[in-house]
Amino acid sequence: MTEPQVVRDSAPKQPLVVMEGVNKHFGALHVLKDINLTVGKGEVVILIGPSGSGKSTLCRTINRLETYESGSITIDGQKLPEEGKALADLRADVGMVFQSFNLFAHKTILENVTLGPIKVRKMNKADADKRAMELLERVGIAHQAAKYPAQLSGGQQQRVAIARSLAMDPKVMLFDEPTSALDPEMINEVLDVMVELANSGMTMVVVTHEMGFARKVADRVVFLADGQIVEMATPEEFFTNPKSDRAKDFLGKIL
Ligand code: ADP
Ligand code: MG
């Protein structure tokens, strides 16, 4: 009789985001080349690669901020809609946090978080306020709810941006270099929120250069170069034994 084996996290999870044969050009530039990527429910995928390799574009195709010419993308079994209400609904299911926080400057922190649920999810104000305060509590900003974005630090604003996305109850959260615009002392307060989110079971796709964070939370690391997925591995495998020259070269420069 063979001993039961412990297999680290390669068991197939229920697929949530499925990209198959996705190609995209910007004019003559072939920016996404035959991308095949499945993100399982509850999985945390870290997307890394050199500047200009297509990481942001890949993220943006997942919620159709960018179109693509061929291939298919499904979220929770649903094909990405092209336009209209179906697209707005899809965008509500796919939260996105960018490098720049993009909060509404003339709305309070609380209003920034309740706007989507009230407008898109048709939640009543009392419920939206209650839920927003819970989320602001979760990211450590509840005491600042009545302030305006400019009164908060960059790290605090980014935590509000995360709470704002979560308020829509997204199925998946995309993060595109969420700490790149922050002063160094504010990076960890945002990463801590993201670690907590990962531990809570949120499905996440994260573009980041924070390799300590990647090692800690990633189920898988996807290495992109020149618009192609060059490697896909556990963080352990990727960081200790990168296979391609391009990944070795990249890691040599950043680690
Ligand atoms: P990354 O996020 O990995 O730095 P991007 O996805 O932003 O890479 O960009 C990939 C490539 O596509 C780069 O060469 C970039 O200059 C180009 N690119 C990105 N956005 C556009 C656009 N809107 N129009 C034309 N080229 C673009
Ligand atoms: Mg980018």
mmCIF file of C-alpha atoms in Angstrom, residues 11 19 27 48 57 66 80 118 126 165 167 206 216 243-244 251:
data_model
loop_
_atom_site.group_PDB
_atom_site.id
_atom_site.type_symbol
_atom_site.label_atom_id
_atom_site.label_comp_id
_atom_site.label_asym_id
_atom_site.label_seq_id
_atom_site.Cartn_x
_atom_site.Cartn_y
_atom_site.Cartn_z
ATOM 1 C CA ALA A 11 -5.122 20.108 -6.953
ATOM 2 C CA MET A 19 -8.243 32.790 -20.352
ATOM 3 C CA GLY A 27 -1.245 48.434 -33.621
ATOM 4 C CA ILE A 48 5.515 39.368 -12.504
ATOM 5 C CA THR A 57 -2.781 44.775 -20.268
ATOM 6 C CA GLU A 66 -9.023 46.374 -22.918
ATOM 7 C CA LEU A 80 -17.002 38.371 -20.963
ATOM 8 C CA ILE A 118 -25.926 52.173 -4.062
ATOM 9 C CA ALA A 126 -28.383 52.550 5.427
ATOM 10 C CA SER A 165 -13.689 47.381 -4.422
ATOM 11 C CA ALA A 167 -17.961 46.771 -1.175
ATOM 12 C CA VAL A 206 -1.719 40.669 -8.282
ATOM 13 C CA LYS A 216 4.215 34.702 1.312
ATOM 14 C CA LYS A 243 13.848 27.588 -15.451
ATOM 15 C CA SER A 244 14.095 30.141 -18.243
ATOM 16 C CA LEU A 251 15.227 37.763 -10.744
#
